[in-house]
Tab-separated table of N, CA and C in Angstrom:
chain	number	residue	atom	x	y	z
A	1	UNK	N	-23.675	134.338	269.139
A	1	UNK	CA	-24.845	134.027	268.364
A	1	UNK	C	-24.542	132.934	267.356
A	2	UNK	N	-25.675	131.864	267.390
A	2	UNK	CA	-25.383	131.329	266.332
A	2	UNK	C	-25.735	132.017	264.851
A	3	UNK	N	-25.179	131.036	263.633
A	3	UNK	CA	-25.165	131.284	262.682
A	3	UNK	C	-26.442	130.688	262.505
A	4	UNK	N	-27.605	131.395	261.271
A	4	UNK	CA	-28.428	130.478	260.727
A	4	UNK	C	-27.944	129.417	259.891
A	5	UNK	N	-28.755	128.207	259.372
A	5	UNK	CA	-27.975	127.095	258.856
A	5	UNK	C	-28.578	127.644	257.433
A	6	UNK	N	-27.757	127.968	256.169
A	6	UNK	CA	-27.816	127.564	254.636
A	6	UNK	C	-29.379	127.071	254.217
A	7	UNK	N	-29.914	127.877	253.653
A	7	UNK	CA	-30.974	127.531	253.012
A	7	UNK	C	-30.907	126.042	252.235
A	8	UNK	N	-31.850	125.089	251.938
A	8	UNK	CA	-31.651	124.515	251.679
A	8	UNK	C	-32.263	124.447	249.796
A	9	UNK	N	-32.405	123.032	249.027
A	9	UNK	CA	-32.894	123.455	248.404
A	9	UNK	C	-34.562	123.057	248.259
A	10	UNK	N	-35.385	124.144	247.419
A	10	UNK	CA	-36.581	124.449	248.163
A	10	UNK	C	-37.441	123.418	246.821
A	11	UNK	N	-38.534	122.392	247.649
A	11	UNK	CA	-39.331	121.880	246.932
A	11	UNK	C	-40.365	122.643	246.106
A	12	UNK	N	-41.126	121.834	245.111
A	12	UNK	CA	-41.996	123.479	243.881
A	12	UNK	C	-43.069	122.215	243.409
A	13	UNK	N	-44.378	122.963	243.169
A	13	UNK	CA	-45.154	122.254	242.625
A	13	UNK	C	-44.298	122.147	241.030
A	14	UNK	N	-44.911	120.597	240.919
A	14	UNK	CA	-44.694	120.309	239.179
A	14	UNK	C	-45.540	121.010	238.572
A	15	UNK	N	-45.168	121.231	237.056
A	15	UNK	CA	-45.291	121.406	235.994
A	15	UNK	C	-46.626	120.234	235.504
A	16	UNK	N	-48.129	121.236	235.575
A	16	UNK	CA	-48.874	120.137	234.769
A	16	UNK	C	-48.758	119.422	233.189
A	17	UNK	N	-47.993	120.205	233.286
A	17	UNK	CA	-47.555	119.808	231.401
A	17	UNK	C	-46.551	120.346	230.555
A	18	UNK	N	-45.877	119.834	229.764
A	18	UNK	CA	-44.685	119.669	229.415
A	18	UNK	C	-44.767	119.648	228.120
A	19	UNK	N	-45.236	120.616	227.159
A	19	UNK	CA	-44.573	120.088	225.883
A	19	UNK	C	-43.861	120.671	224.594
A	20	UNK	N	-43.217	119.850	223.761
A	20	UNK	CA	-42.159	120.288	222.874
A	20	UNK	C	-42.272	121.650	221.878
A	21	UNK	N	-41.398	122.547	222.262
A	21	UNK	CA	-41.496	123.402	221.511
A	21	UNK	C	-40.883	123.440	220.090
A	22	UNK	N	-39.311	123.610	220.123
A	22	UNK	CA	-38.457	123.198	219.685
A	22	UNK	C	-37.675	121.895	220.267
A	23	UNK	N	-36.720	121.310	219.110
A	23	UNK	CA	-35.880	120.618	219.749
A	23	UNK	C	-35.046	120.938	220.943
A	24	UNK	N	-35.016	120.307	222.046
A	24	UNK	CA	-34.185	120.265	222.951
A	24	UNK	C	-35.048	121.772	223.998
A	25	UNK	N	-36.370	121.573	223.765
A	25	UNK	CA	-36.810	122.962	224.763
A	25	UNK	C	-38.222	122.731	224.466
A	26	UNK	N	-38.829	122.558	225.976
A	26	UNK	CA	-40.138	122.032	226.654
A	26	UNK	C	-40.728	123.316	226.920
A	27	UNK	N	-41.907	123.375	226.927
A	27	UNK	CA	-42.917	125.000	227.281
A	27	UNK	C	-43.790	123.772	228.529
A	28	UNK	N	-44.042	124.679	229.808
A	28	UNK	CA	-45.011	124.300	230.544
A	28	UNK	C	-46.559	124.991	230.528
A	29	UNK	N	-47.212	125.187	231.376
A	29	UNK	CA	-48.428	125.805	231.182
A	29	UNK	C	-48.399	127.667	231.119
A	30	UNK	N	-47.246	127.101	231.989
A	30	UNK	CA	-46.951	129.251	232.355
A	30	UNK	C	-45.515	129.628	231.566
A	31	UNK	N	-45.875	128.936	230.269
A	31	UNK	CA	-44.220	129.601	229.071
A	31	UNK	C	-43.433	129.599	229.384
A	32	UNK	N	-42.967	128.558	230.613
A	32	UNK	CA	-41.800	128.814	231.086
A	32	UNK	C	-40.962	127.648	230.601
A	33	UNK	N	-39.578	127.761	230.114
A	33	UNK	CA	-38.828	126.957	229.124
A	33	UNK	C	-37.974	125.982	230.103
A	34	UNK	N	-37.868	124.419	229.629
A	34	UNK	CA	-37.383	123.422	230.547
A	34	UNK	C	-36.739	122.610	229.230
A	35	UNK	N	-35.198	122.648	229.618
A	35	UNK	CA	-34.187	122.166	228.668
A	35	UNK	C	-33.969	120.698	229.236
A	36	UNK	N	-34.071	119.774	228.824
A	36	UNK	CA	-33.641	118.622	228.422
A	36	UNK	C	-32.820	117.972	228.702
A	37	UNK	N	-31.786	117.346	230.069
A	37	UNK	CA	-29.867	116.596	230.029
A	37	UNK	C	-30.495	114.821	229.834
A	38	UNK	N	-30.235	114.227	228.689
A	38	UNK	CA	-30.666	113.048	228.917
A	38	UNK	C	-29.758	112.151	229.525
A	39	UNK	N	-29.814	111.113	230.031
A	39	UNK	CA	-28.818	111.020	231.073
A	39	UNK	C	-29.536	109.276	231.185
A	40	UNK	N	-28.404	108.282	230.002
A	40	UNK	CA	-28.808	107.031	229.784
A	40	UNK	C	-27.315	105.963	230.357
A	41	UNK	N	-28.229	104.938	230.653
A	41	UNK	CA	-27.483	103.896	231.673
A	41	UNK	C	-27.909	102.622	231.265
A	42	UNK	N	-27.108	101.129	231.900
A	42	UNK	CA	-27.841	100.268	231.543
A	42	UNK	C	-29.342	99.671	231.616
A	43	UNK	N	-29.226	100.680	233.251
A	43	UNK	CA	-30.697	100.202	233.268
A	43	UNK	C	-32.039	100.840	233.316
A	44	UNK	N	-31.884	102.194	233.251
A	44	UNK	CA	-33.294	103.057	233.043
A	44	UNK	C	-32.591	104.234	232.063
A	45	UNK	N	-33.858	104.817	231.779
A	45	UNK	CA	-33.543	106.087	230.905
A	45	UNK	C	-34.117	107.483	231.944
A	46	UNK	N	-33.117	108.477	231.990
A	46	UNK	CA	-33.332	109.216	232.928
A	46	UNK	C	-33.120	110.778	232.336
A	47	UNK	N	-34.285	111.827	232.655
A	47	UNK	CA	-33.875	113.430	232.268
A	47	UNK	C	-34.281	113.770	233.159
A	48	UNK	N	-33.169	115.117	233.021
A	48	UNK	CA	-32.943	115.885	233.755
A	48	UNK	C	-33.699	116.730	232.638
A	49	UNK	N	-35.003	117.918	233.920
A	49	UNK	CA	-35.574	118.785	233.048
A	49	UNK	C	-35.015	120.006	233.898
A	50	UNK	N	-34.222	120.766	233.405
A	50	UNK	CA	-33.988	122.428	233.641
A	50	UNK	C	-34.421	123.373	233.201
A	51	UNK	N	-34.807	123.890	234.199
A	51	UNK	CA	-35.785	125.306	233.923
A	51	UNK	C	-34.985	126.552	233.432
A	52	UNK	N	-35.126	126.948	232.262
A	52	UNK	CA	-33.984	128.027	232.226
A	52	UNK	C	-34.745	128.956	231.496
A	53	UNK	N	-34.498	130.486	231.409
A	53	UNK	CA	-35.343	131.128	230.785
A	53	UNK	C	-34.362	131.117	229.443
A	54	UNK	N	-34.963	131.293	228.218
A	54	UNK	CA	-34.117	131.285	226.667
A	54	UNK	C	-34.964	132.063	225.625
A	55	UNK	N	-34.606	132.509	225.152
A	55	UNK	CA	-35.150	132.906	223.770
A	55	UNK	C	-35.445	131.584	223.237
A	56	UNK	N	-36.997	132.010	222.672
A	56	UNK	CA	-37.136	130.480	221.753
A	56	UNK	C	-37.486	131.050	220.180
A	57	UNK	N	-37.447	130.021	219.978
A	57	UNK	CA	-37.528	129.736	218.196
A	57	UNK	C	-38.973	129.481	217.803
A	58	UNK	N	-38.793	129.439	216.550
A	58	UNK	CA	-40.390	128.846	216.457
A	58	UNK	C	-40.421	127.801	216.554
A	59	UNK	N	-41.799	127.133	216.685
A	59	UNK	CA	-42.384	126.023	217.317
A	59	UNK	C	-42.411	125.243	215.769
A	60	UNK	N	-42.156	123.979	216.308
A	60	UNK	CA	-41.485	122.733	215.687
A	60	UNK	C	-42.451	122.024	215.252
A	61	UNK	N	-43.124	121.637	214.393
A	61	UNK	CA	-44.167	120.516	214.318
A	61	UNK	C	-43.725	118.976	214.387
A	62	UNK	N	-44.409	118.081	214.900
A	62	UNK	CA	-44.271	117.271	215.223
A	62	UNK	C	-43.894	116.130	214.060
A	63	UNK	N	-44.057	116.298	212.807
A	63	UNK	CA	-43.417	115.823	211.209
A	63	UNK	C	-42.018	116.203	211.194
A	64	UNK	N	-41.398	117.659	212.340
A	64	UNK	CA	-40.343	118.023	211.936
A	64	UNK	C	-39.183	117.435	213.222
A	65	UNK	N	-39.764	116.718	214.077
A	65	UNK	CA	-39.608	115.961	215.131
A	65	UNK	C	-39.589	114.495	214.792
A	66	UNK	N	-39.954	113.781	214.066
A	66	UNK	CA	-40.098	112.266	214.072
A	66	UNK	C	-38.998	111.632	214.496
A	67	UNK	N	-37.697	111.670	214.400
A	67	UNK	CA	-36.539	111.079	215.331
A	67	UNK	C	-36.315	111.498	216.513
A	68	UNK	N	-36.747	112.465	217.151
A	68	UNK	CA	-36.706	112.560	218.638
A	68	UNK	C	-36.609	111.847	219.756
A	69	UNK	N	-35.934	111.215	220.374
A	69	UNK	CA	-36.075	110.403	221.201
A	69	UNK	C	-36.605	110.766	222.665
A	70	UNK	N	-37.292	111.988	222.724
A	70	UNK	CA	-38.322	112.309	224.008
A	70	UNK	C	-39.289	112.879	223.412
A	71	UNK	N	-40.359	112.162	224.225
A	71	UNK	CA	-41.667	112.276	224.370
A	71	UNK	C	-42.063	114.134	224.228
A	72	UNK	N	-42.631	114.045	223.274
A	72	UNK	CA	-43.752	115.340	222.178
A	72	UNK	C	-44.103	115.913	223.834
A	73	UNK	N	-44.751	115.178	224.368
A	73	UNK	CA	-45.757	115.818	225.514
A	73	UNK	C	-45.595	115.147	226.915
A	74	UNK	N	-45.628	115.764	227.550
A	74	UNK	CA	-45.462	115.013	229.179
A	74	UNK	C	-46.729	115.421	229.732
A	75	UNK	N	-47.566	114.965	230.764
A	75	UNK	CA	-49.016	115.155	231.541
A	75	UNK	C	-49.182	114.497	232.841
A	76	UNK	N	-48.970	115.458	233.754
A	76	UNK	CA	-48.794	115.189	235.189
A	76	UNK	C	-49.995	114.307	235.546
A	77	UNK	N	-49.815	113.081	236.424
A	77	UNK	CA	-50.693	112.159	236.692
A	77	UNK	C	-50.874	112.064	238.229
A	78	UNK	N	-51.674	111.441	238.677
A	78	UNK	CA	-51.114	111.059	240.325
A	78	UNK	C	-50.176	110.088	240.820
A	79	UNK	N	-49.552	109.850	241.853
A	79	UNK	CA	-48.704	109.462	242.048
A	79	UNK	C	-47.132	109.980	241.532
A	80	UNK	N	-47.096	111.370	241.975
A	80	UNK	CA	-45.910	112.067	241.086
A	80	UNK	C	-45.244	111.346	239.858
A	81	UNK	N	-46.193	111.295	239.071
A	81	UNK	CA	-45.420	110.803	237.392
A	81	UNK	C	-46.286	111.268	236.705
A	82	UNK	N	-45.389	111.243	235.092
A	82	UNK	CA	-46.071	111.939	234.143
A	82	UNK	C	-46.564	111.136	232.975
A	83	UNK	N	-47.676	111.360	232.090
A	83	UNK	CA	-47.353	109.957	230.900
A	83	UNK	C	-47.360	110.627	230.241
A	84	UNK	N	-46.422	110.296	229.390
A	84	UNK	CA	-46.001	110.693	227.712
A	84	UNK	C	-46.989	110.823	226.668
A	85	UNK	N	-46.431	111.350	225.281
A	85	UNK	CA	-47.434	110.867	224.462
A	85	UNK	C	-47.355	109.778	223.742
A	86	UNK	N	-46.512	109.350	224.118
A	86	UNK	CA	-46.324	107.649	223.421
A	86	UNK	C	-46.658	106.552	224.795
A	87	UNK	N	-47.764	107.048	225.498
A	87	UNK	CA	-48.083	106.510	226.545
A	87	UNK	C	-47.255	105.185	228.153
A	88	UNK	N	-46.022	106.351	228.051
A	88	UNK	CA	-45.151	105.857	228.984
A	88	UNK	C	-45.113	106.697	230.334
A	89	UNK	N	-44.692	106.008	231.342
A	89	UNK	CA	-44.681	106.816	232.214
A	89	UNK	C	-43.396	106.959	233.022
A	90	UNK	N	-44.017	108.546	233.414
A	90	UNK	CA	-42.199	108.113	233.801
A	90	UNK	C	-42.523	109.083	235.497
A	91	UNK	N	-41.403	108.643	236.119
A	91	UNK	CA	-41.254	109.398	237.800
A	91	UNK	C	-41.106	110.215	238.254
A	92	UNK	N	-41.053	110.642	238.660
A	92	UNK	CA	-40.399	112.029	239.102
A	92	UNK	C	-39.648	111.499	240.376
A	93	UNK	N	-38.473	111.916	240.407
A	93	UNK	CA	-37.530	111.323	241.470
A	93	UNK	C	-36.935	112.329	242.394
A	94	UNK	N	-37.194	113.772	241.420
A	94	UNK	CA	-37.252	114.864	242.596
A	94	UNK	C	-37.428	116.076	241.473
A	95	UNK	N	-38.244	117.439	242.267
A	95	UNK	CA	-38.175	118.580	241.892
A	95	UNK	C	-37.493	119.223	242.602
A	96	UNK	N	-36.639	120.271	242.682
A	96	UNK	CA	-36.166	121.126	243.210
A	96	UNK	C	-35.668	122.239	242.765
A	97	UNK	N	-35.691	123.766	244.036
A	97	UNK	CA	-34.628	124.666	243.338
A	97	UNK	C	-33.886	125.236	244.127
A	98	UNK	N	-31.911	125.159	243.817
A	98	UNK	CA	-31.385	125.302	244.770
A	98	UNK	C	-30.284	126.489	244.333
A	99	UNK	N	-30.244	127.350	244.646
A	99	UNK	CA	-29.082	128.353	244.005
A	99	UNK	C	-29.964	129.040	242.824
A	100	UNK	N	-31.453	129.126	243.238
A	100	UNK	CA	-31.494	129.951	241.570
A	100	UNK	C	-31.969	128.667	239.952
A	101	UNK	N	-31.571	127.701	240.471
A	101	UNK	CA	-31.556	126.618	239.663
A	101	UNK	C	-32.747	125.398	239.654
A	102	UNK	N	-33.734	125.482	238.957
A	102	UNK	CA	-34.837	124.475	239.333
A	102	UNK	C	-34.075	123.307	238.376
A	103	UNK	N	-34.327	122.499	239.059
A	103	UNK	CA	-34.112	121.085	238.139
A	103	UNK	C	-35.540	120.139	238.456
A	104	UNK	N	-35.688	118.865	237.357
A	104	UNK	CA	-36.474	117.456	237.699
A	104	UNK	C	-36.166	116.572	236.867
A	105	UNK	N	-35.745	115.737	237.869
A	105	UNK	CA	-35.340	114.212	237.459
A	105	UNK	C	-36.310	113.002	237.171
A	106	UNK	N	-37.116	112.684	235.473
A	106	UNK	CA	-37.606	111.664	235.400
A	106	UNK	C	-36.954	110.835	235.058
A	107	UNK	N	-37.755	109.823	235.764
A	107	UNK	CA	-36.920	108.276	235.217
A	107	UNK	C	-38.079	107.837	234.741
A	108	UNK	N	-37.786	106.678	232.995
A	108	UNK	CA	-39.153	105.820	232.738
A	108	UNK	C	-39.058	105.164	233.188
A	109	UNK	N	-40.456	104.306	233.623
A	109	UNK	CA	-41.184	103.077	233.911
A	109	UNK	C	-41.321	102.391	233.191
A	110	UNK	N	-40.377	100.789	233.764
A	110	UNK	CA	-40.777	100.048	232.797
A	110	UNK	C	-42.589	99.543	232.779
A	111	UNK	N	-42.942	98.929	231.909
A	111	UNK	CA	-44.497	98.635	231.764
A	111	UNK	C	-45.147	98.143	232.796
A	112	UNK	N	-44.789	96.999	233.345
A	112	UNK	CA	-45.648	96.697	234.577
A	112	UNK	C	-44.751	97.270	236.159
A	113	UNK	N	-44.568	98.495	236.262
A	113	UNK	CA	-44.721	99.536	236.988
A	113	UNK	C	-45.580	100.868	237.024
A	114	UNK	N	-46.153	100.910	235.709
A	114	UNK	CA	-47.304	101.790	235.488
A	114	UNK	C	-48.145	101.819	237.121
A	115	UNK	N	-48.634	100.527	237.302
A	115	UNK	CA	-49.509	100.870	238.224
A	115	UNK	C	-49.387	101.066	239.608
């Protein structure tokens, strides 16, 4: 008999929305907590959003945020990307969950890639 082949890892609808709870921890629509790996290069800016369940803190106001360097709010658009609240957009380059582990990789857009 053969062996079955290894599950692979399994695609997931996105997250219509994304936003800051605390530092370094995203709430989606269904409370579910997505941590942050920022992950910068010469030539794009790229996160990694992980889904992890955590105890959270209280919620952060956005006065108590002003140096943050990610976007307050993310808002799923068409064309798998999301725009920010500082009206950027960024990709989605993959969702997945493999081992138990959801991850998503945005990358921003520079400006005239918006469309």
């Amino acid at each position: 008999m053969a062996e079955a082949p290894a599950p692979g890892p399994e695609r997931l609808d996105d997250p219509e929305r994304l936003w800051i709870w605390e530092r370094h921890v995203y709430l989606d629509e269904h409370k579910r907590s997505w941590l942050p790996i920022i992950l910068k290069n010469d030539e794009k800016l790229q996160v990694i959003m992980r889904q992890q369940d955590i105890s959270l803190g209280s919620p952060m106001t956005p006065e108590q945020l002003t140096a943050y360097e990610l976007p307050l709010l993310w808002q799923l658009y068409p064309g798998k990307r999301y725009r920010s609240s500082d009206s950027k957009f960024w990709l989605i380059l993959y969702h997945v969950k493999f081992r138990g582990v959801e991850d998503m990789l945005l990358e921003q857009l520079e400006s005239e890639e918006y469309l």
